[in-house]
Coordinates of C-alpha atoms in Angstrom, one line a residue:
M1 CA 100.7 124.9 67.7
A2 CA 103.2 123.1 69.9
P3 CA 102.2 119.4 70.0
S4 CA 102.4 119.4 73.8
V5 CA 99.4 121.8 74.1
A6 CA 97.3 119.8 71.7
A7 CA 98.2 116.5 73.4
A8 CA 97.4 118.1 76.8
L9 CA 94.0 119.2 75.5
R10 CA 93.2 115.7 74.2
R11 CA 94.1 114.3 77.6
H12 CA 91.8 116.7 79.3
L13 CA 88.9 115.5 77.1
L14 CA 89.5 112.0 78.3
L15 CA 89.8 112.8 82.0
P16 CA 86.8 112.3 84.2
R17 CA 85.0 115.5 84.8
L18 CA 85.8 117.1 88.2
R19 CA 83.4 118.9 90.3
F20 CA 84.2 122.6 90.6
P21 CA 84.9 123.5 94.2
S22 CA 82.0 125.6 95.6
H23 CA 83.9 127.4 98.3
H24 CA 84.9 131.1 98.7
L25 CA 88.3 132.1 97.5
R26 CA 90.5 132.4 100.5
L27 CA 94.0 131.7 101.7
S28 CA 94.4 128.1 102.6
T29 CA 95.7 127.6 106.1
T30 CA 97.0 124.1 105.5
S31 CA 100.5 123.3 104.4
H32 CA 101.1 122.5 100.8
S33 CA 100.1 119.0 100.0
L34 CA 101.8 116.5 97.7
S35 CA 98.4 115.2 96.5
D36 CA 96.6 116.3 93.5
Q37 CA 94.1 118.4 95.5
S38 CA 93.7 122.0 94.5
D39 CA 94.5 124.9 96.7
F40 CA 92.4 127.3 94.5
E41 CA 89.0 128.3 95.7
L42 CA 86.3 130.3 93.9
D43 CA 85.2 133.9 94.6
H44 CA 81.6 132.9 94.3
P45 CA 80.0 129.5 94.4
L46 CA 79.0 128.0 91.0
P47 CA 76.5 125.3 90.3
P48 CA 78.2 121.9 89.8
A49 CA 78.7 120.7 86.2
P50 CA 76.1 118.2 85.0
D51 CA 77.2 114.5 85.0
D52 CA 77.0 114.6 81.2
D53 CA 78.2 118.0 80.3
G54 CA 78.1 117.8 76.5
E55 CA 78.5 121.5 76.1
L56 CA 81.8 121.5 78.0
S57 CA 83.1 118.5 76.1
S58 CA 82.2 120.1 72.8
F59 CA 84.0 123.4 73.7
L60 CA 87.1 121.5 74.8
H61 CA 87.1 119.5 71.6
H62 CA 86.8 122.6 69.6
V63 CA 89.8 124.2 71.3
S64 CA 91.7 120.9 70.9
S65 CA 91.1 120.7 67.2
A66 CA 92.3 124.3 66.7
A67 CA 95.4 123.6 68.8
S68 CA 96.2 120.5 66.7
A69 CA 95.8 122.3 63.4
A70 CA 97.9 125.3 64.4
T71 CA 101.6 125.9 64.6
S72 CA 101.4 128.6 67.2
P73 CA 99.1 129.9 69.9
K74 CA 98.3 133.0 67.8
Q75 CA 97.3 130.8 64.8
A76 CA 95.2 128.6 67.1
L77 CA 93.4 131.6 68.4
S78 CA 92.8 132.8 64.8
L79 CA 91.3 129.4 63.9
L80 CA 89.0 129.5 66.9
H81 CA 87.9 133.0 66.1
S82 CA 87.3 132.3 62.4
S83 CA 85.2 129.3 63.2
S84 CA 83.3 130.9 66.1
A85 CA 80.1 131.2 63.9
S86 CA 79.9 127.5 63.5
G87 CA 81.9 126.1 66.4
P88 CA 80.9 126.0 70.0
Q89 CA 81.6 129.0 72.1
P90 CA 81.7 129.6 75.9
T91 CA 78.1 130.6 76.0
S92 CA 78.1 131.3 79.7
P93 CA 80.6 132.5 82.3
S94 CA 80.3 129.2 84.2
L95 CA 81.1 127.2 81.1
L96 CA 84.4 129.1 80.5
V97 CA 85.3 128.7 84.2
R98 CA 84.6 125.0 84.1
A99 CA 86.7 124.7 80.9
L100 CA 89.6 126.5 82.6
W101 CA 89.3 124.2 85.6
E102 CA 89.5 121.1 83.4
L103 CA 92.6 122.6 81.7
R104 CA 94.2 123.8 84.9
R105 CA 97.2 121.3 84.6
D106 CA 98.3 122.9 81.3
P107 CA 98.7 126.6 81.5
D108 CA 99.1 127.0 77.7
A109 CA 95.8 125.3 77.0
A110 CA 94.1 127.3 79.8
A111 CA 95.5 130.6 78.3
L112 CA 94.3 129.7 74.9
A113 CA 90.8 128.9 76.1
L114 CA 90.7 132.2 78.1
R115 CA 91.8 134.3 75.2
Y116 CA 89.2 132.7 73.0
G117 CA 86.6 133.3 75.6
D118 CA 87.7 136.9 75.8
R119 CA 87.6 137.3 72.1
C120 CA 84.1 135.9 72.0
G121 CA 83.1 138.4 74.6
S122 CA 84.9 141.4 72.9
P123 CA 85.8 140.8 69.3
D124 CA 87.5 144.1 68.7
E125 CA 89.4 144.0 72.0
A126 CA 88.6 147.7 72.4
E127 CA 88.7 148.6 76.1
G128 CA 85.4 149.4 77.5
E129 CA 83.5 148.5 74.3
G130 CA 81.5 145.5 73.3
P131 CA 80.2 142.7 75.5
P132 CA 81.7 142.2 79.0
P133 CA 85.0 140.3 79.5
P134 CA 85.1 136.9 81.0
P135 CA 84.3 136.6 84.8
V136 CA 87.0 137.3 87.3
E137 CA 87.1 133.6 88.3
A138 CA 88.3 132.7 84.8
W139 CA 91.1 135.3 84.9
H140 CA 92.1 134.2 88.4
L141 CA 92.2 130.5 87.4
A142 CA 94.4 131.3 84.4
V143 CA 96.9 133.2 86.6
W144 CA 96.8 130.5 89.2
A145 CA 97.3 127.7 86.7
A146 CA 100.2 129.4 85.1
G147 CA 101.8 130.3 88.4
K148 CA 101.3 126.7 89.7
A149 CA 103.2 125.4 86.7
R150 CA 105.8 128.1 87.3
R151 CA 105.0 129.6 83.9
F152 CA 105.2 133.2 85.3
D153 CA 105.6 134.6 81.7
L154 CA 102.0 133.4 81.0
A155 CA 100.8 134.6 84.4
W156 CA 102.1 138.1 83.7
A157 CA 100.6 138.0 80.2
V158 CA 97.2 137.3 81.8
V159 CA 97.7 140.1 84.3
R160 CA 98.6 142.6 81.6
R161 CA 95.6 141.6 79.5
M162 CA 93.4 142.0 82.6
R163 CA 94.8 145.5 82.9
R164 CA 94.1 146.4 79.3
R165 CA 90.5 145.1 79.7
G166 CA 90.1 147.1 82.9
V167 CA 89.4 144.0 85.1
L168 CA 92.6 143.7 87.0
T169 CA 91.9 142.8 90.6
R170 CA 93.9 142.7 93.8
R171 CA 93.2 139.0 94.1
A172 CA 94.9 138.3 90.8
M173 CA 98.1 140.0 92.1
V174 CA 97.8 138.2 95.4
I175 CA 97.5 134.9 93.6
L176 CA 100.7 135.7 91.7
M177 CA 102.5 136.6 94.9
E178 CA 101.3 133.3 96.4
R179 CA 102.6 131.3 93.5
Y180 CA 106.0 133.1 93.6
A181 CA 106.2 132.3 97.3
V182 CA 105.4 128.6 96.7
A183 CA 108.2 128.6 94.2
N184 CA 110.5 130.2 96.8
E185 CA 110.9 133.3 94.6
V186 CA 110.7 135.6 97.6
S187 CA 112.2 138.7 95.9
K188 CA 109.8 138.3 92.9
A189 CA 106.8 137.9 95.3
I190 CA 107.8 141.2 96.9
K191 CA 108.4 142.9 93.6
T192 CA 104.9 141.8 92.5
F193 CA 103.5 143.6 95.5
D194 CA 105.6 146.7 94.8
V195 CA 104.4 147.1 91.2
M196 CA 100.7 146.9 92.2
E197 CA 100.4 150.7 92.3
K198 CA 102.1 151.0 88.9
F199 CA 99.3 148.7 87.6
K200 CA 96.8 151.0 89.3
V201 CA 95.7 148.3 91.8
E202 CA 94.9 149.6 95.3
V203 CA 97.5 148.5 97.9
D204 CA 96.5 148.5 101.6
Q205 CA 97.5 146.7 104.7
S206 CA 95.3 143.7 104.0
V207 CA 97.2 143.0 100.7
F208 CA 100.5 143.4 102.6
Y209 CA 99.3 140.9 105.1
S210 CA 98.3 138.5 102.3
L211 CA 101.9 138.7 101.1
L212 CA 103.2 138.0 104.6
R213 CA 100.9 135.0 104.9
A214 CA 102.0 133.6 101.5
L215 CA 105.7 133.9 102.6
C216 CA 105.0 132.2 105.9
K217 CA 102.9 129.5 104.3
S218 CA 105.9 128.6 102.1
K219 CA 108.1 128.5 105.2
N220 CA 109.9 131.8 104.3
I221 CA 109.1 133.1 107.7
E222 CA 112.3 135.0 108.3
D223 CA 111.8 136.9 105.1
A224 CA 108.2 137.7 106.1
E225 CA 109.3 139.0 109.5
E226 CA 112.1 141.1 107.9
L227 CA 109.6 142.6 105.5
L228 CA 107.1 143.3 108.3
L229 CA 109.8 145.4 110.1
L230 CA 111.2 147.0 107.0
R231 CA 107.8 148.4 105.9
K232 CA 106.7 149.5 109.3
K233 CA 106.7 153.2 108.2
F234 CA 104.2 152.4 105.5
F235 CA 102.2 149.7 107.3
P236 CA 102.3 150.3 111.1
L237 CA 103.1 147.4 113.3
T238 CA 100.0 145.7 114.8
A239 CA 99.2 142.6 116.7
E240 CA 97.6 141.2 113.6
G241 CA 100.8 141.6 111.6
F242 CA 102.9 139.9 114.3
N243 CA 100.3 137.1 114.6
I244 CA 101.0 136.2 111.0
I245 CA 104.7 135.6 111.9
L246 CA 103.7 133.8 115.1
D247 CA 101.4 131.5 113.1
G248 CA 104.4 130.7 110.9
W249 CA 106.5 129.6 113.9
C250 CA 103.7 128.0 115.8
N251 CA 101.8 126.1 113.1
I252 CA 103.7 126.0 109.9
I253 CA 107.2 125.3 111.4
T254 CA 106.7 124.6 115.1
D255 CA 109.7 126.3 116.7
V256 CA 109.1 127.3 120.3
A257 CA 112.3 129.3 120.5
E258 CA 111.4 131.5 117.5
A259 CA 107.8 131.9 118.7
K260 CA 109.1 133.1 122.1
R261 CA 111.5 135.5 120.3
V262 CA 108.7 137.0 118.2
W263 CA 106.6 137.3 121.4
R264 CA 109.4 139.4 123.0
E265 CA 109.7 141.5 119.8
M266 CA 106.1 142.4 120.1
S267 CA 106.8 143.7 123.6
N268 CA 109.9 145.6 122.3
Y269 CA 107.7 147.4 119.8
C270 CA 105.0 148.1 122.4
I271 CA 102.5 145.8 120.6
T272 CA 100.0 144.3 123.1
P273 CA 99.2 140.6 122.3
D274 CA 95.6 140.0 121.5
G275 CA 93.5 136.8 121.9
M276 CA 94.8 135.3 118.7
S277 CA 98.4 135.9 119.9
Y278 CA 97.7 133.9 123.1
T279 CA 95.8 131.2 121.1
L280 CA 98.8 130.7 118.8
M281 CA 101.3 130.4 121.8
V282 CA 99.0 127.9 123.5
S283 CA 98.9 125.9 120.4
C284 CA 102.7 126.0 120.0
F285 CA 103.5 124.9 123.5
S286 CA 100.8 122.2 123.3
K287 CA 102.2 120.7 120.1
T288 CA 105.6 120.2 121.8
G289 CA 104.1 118.6 124.8
N290 CA 105.0 121.5 127.1
L291 CA 102.2 121.2 129.6
F292 CA 103.5 123.8 132.1
D293 CA 103.9 126.6 129.6
T294 CA 100.6 125.7 127.9
L295 CA 98.7 126.2 131.2
R296 CA 100.8 129.3 132.1
V297 CA 99.9 131.1 128.8
Y298 CA 96.2 129.9 129.1
D299 CA 96.0 131.4 132.6
E300 CA 97.7 134.7 131.5
M301 CA 95.2 134.9 128.6
K302 CA 92.3 134.8 131.0
K303 CA 93.9 137.3 133.3
R304 CA 94.3 139.7 130.4
G305 CA 90.6 139.5 129.7
W306 CA 90.7 137.4 126.6
T307 CA 88.1 134.7 126.3
P308 CA 89.5 131.4 125.2
G309 CA 87.9 129.9 122.1
I310 CA 87.5 126.4 121.0
A311 CA 91.0 126.3 119.5
V312 CA 92.5 127.0 122.9
Y313 CA 90.5 124.2 124.6
N314 CA 91.5 121.8 121.8
S315 CA 95.1 122.5 122.5
L316 CA 94.6 121.9 126.2
V317 CA 92.9 118.5 125.4
Y318 CA 95.8 117.6 123.2
V319 CA 98.6 118.4 125.6
L320 CA 96.8 116.9 128.6
T321 CA 96.1 113.7 126.7
K322 CA 99.7 113.6 125.5
E323 CA 101.0 113.9 129.0
N324 CA 98.5 111.1 130.1
C325 CA 96.4 113.5 132.2
M326 CA 93.2 111.8 131.0
K327 CA 90.9 112.9 133.8
D328 CA 91.9 116.6 133.3
A329 CA 91.5 116.1 129.5
H330 CA 88.0 114.8 129.9
N331 CA 87.2 117.7 132.3
I332 CA 87.9 120.1 129.4
F333 CA 84.9 118.7 127.6
S334 CA 82.7 119.7 130.5
K335 CA 84.3 123.1 130.7
L336 CA 83.7 123.7 127.1
I337 CA 80.0 123.2 127.5
D338 CA 80.0 125.5 130.6
E339 CA 81.6 128.2 128.5
G340 CA 78.8 127.9 125.9
L341 CA 80.9 126.0 123.4
Q342 CA 80.4 122.6 121.9
P343 CA 83.2 120.0 121.3
D344 CA 83.8 119.6 117.6
V345 CA 85.6 117.0 115.6
E346 CA 88.9 118.8 116.2
T347 CA 88.3 118.5 120.0
Y348 CA 87.9 114.7 119.7
N349 CA 90.8 114.5 117.3
S350 CA 92.9 116.3 119.9
M351 CA 92.4 113.3 122.2
I352 CA 92.4 110.5 119.6
V353 CA 95.7 111.5 117.9
P354 CA 97.9 111.5 121.0
L355 CA 96.1 108.3 122.2
C356 CA 97.0 106.6 119.0
E357 CA 100.6 107.9 119.2
S358 CA 100.9 106.3 122.6
H359 CA 99.5 103.0 121.2
M360 CA 96.4 103.3 123.3
L361 CA 94.2 102.2 120.5
D362 CA 91.4 100.8 122.6
E363 CA 91.0 104.1 124.4
A364 CA 91.1 105.9 121.1
R365 CA 88.4 103.8 119.7
M366 CA 86.2 104.5 122.7
V367 CA 86.6 108.2 122.1
M368 CA 85.8 107.9 118.4
D369 CA 82.7 105.8 119.3
S370 CA 81.6 108.5 121.7
M371 CA 82.1 111.2 119.0
I372 CA 80.0 109.2 116.5
L373 CA 77.2 108.7 119.0
K374 CA 77.1 112.5 119.3
G375 CA 76.6 112.8 115.5
I376 CA 80.1 114.0 114.8
V377 CA 81.6 112.4 111.7
P378 CA 85.3 111.4 111.8
T379 CA 87.7 113.2 109.4
I380 CA 90.7 112.0 107.5
L381 CA 92.8 113.1 110.4
T382 CA 90.9 110.8 112.7
Y383 CA 91.3 107.8 110.5
N384 CA 94.9 108.6 109.7
A385 CA 95.8 108.5 113.4
F386 CA 94.7 104.8 113.5
L387 CA 96.3 104.0 110.1
K388 CA 99.6 105.1 111.4
Q389 CA 99.5 102.3 114.1
E390 CA 97.4 99.5 112.6
G391 CA 98.6 96.4 110.6
I392 CA 97.6 95.7 107.0
E393 CA 94.3 93.9 107.5
E394 CA 92.9 96.5 109.9
S395 CA 94.2 99.3 107.7
L396 CA 92.3 97.9 104.7
K397 CA 89.1 97.9 106.9
I398 CA 89.7 101.5 107.9
L399 CA 90.1 102.5 104.2
Q400 CA 86.7 101.0 103.5
R401 CA 85.1 102.7 106.4
M402 CA 86.6 106.0 105.3
K403 CA 84.9 105.6 102.0
E404 CA 81.6 104.7 103.6
D405 CA 81.8 107.8 105.8
G406 CA 82.7 110.1 102.8
S407 CA 86.0 111.0 104.6
G408 CA 88.4 109.8 101.9
P409 CA 90.8 108.1 101.5
K410 CA 92.8 110.7 99.7
G411 CA 96.1 110.5 97.9
D412 CA 98.1 111.6 100.9
T413 CA 96.6 108.7 102.9
F414 CA 98.1 106.2 100.6
L415 CA 101.5 108.0 100.6
M416 CA 101.5 107.7 104.4
L417 CA 100.7 104.0 104.2
F418 CA 103.5 103.3 101.6
N419 CA 106.0 105.0 103.9
R420 CA 104.7 103.1 107.0
F421 CA 104.9 99.6 105.5
F422 CA 108.3 100.2 103.9
Q423 CA 109.5 101.4 107.3
L424 CA 108.2 98.2 108.8
N425 CA 110.1 96.2 106.1
E426 CA 106.7 95.0 104.6
A427 CA 107.2 95.7 100.9
G428 CA 104.5 93.2 100.0
N429 CA 101.9 95.1 102.1
A430 CA 103.0 98.3 100.4
L431 CA 102.1 96.7 97.1
R432 CA 98.8 95.6 98.5
V433 CA 98.1 99.2 99.4
W434 CA 99.0 100.2 95.9
N435 CA 96.4 97.9 94.5
E436 CA 93.9 99.1 97.0
M437 CA 94.5 102.7 95.9
R438 CA 93.3 101.9 92.4
R439 CA 90.1 100.4 93.9
Y440 CA 89.4 103.8 95.5
D441 CA 89.8 105.7 92.2
I442 CA 92.9 107.5 93.3
S443 CA 95.1 108.2 90.3
P444 CA 98.8 107.8 91.2
T445 CA 100.8 111.0 91.1
R446 CA 104.5 111.2 90.6
S447 CA 104.9 111.3 94.4
H448 CA 103.1 107.9 94.7
Y449 CA 105.3 106.3 92.1
M450 CA 108.5 107.7 93.5
T451 CA 107.6 106.6 97.0
L452 CA 106.8 103.1 95.8
V453 CA 109.8 102.8 93.5
Q454 CA 112.3 104.1 96.0
G455 CA 110.9 101.8 98.7
L456 CA 111.1 98.8 96.5
V457 CA 114.7 99.7 95.5
N458 CA 115.7 100.2 99.1
H459 CA 114.3 96.7 100.0
G460 CA 116.1 95.0 97.1
F461 CA 113.2 94.5 94.8
V462 CA 114.8 96.3 91.9
P463 CA 113.2 94.5 89.0
R464 CA 109.7 95.2 90.3
A465 CA 110.7 98.8 91.1
L466 CA 111.9 99.2 87.5
E467 CA 108.6 98.1 86.1
Y468 CA 106.7 100.7 88.2
Y469 CA 109.3 103.3 87.2
D470 CA 108.7 102.5 83.5
E471 CA 105.0 102.8 84.1
M472 CA 105.5 106.2 85.8
K473 CA 107.5 107.5 82.8
E474 CA 105.0 106.1 80.3
K475 CA 102.3 108.2 82.0
G476 CA 104.4 111.3 81.3
F477 CA 105.9 111.9 84.8
A478 CA 109.4 113.2 85.0
S479 CA 112.3 110.8 85.6
D480 CA 114.7 110.9 88.5
T481 CA 118.4 111.2 87.8
Q482 CA 119.6 109.2 90.7
L483 CA 117.1 106.3 90.0
D484 CA 118.2 106.3 86.3
K485 CA 121.8 105.7 87.4
E486 CA 120.8 103.0 89.9
F487 CA 118.7 101.2 87.3
K488 CA 121.3 101.5 84.6
N489 CA 124.0 100.0 86.9
F490 CA 121.6 97.2 87.9
L491 CA 120.8 96.3 84.3
L492 CA 124.4 96.4 83.3
A493 CA 125.3 94.1 86.2
N494 CA 122.5 91.7 85.2
R495 CA 122.9 91.9 81.4
D496 CA 122.7 88.1 81.1
H497 CA 119.0 88.3 82.1
W498 CA 118.3 90.9 79.4
R499 CA 116.2 89.5 76.6
G500 CA 116.1 92.6 74.3
A501 CA 118.3 93.1 71.3
G502 CA 119.8 96.2 69.8
K503 CA 120.5 99.5 71.5
Y504 CA 120.4 99.5 75.3
N505 CA 117.4 101.3 76.7
I506 CA 117.0 102.2 80.3
I507 CA 113.3 102.3 80.0
P508 CA 112.1 99.2 78.1
Q509 CA 108.5 98.0 77.9
R510 CA 106.8 96.8 81.1
G511 CA 107.5 93.2 82.0
R512 CA 110.5 92.7 79.7
H513 CA 113.3 93.3 82.1
F514 CA 113.2 89.8 83.6
T515 CA 111.5 86.6 82.8
R516 CA 110.4 86.0 86.4
R517 CA 109.4 88.4 89.1
P518 CA 110.9 87.9 92.6
R519 CA 108.3 87.0 95.1
I520 CA 107.6 89.7 97.7
H521 CA 106.5 88.5 101.1

């Protein structure tokens, strides 16, 4: 079998076991993150893996051994199947799903484990005969892992196998469409939707809307709107459909002009806006600080008989605070209670964030203290608002408090801090944050390394940047062509400082570039 698969499996065995997310599978409403967090969620909650899951480790080791001894995936599968009598098997659906979760970063390894699990469940592969196939979560994970790595050949192989086994689901096809959308393969996402009937998978308006949401989430909003209008004979236009496009222009890419245009299009097609339509427009105007139009749409919403929800009031709190109408913003809290609603963490964040942006940190702290007294725990967004304004010492204290509250910090928090301190021309503090990140058990991703390296290069600390760049490549992350050129030119210009002999190497061992590190203040 290919060495990369075997090596990947061995790496997975050494990784700390991750808790499997116990949420319901749904479309994420947040923008794609650069962190290592997953955007995949389960159909059904599963019990968390034990702290010492020997059965899982044994199964992964068994798969790894077969992968190492084989020269192809087919041979690896044969080895696993021939040793199934003595070797560990996925004895439960949850074990196979947890194994696939551990292997999610390597689609080849995940596909091998899935096929082995399927063979164990149905040795003769005869459709409809033998024990049941793996659970749908396992199939979905395999499709998602392959699509996330842009190995769509593997993803389609899993889909075709699901079809042969009679377990192909709409969700599997939606996951594939979502992955194509993230890869900006719009036409292939649409083609995937179009072949669903050929695969005997039911197609209805909800699946069509899932495609539109996937396109909008990946910022292909124009394509989503064009598709909505082109397919109106098959899927009649509704407020819900237009709301998906509105959400794209209001929340994913905040573009007031486009949001207004879509609002007019709804009128042109005789589609009456519903409560969600008004909520989205209020949010859009609020984000841009347009107090007049925010209040205008809010008043129109009530006149049309729609009851504002908590999201509308949160938008009002935000825009009023942003425009320094603090008395009116505080009055919204009273109005919420009068309407039978309770302020939530988003309500408080809607006041804290603009206060921090206006450098009114004392006022923001008072709001956060009030929130905590009411038993509402701050979120990462709450703390990040302060981190964007504070100096290094206070930032380190906030990171500790985040950990104590169970609100992070996450990988994106450190990315934000790197960018902030480099913008402040404080490269030394950026390196302090890097060291802190390791204290919080955050494994650096390529984005972390690239942000740190590029920042150090921009501020003239090229030798130190090159050391971290070497470390990044040693961990298996892809190199950057532009940085390779910059480092090569730098080393050639400073060849007198080079201590190595023999063939020139752009990526030497850590610490060998220069005998002395420049001091970073």
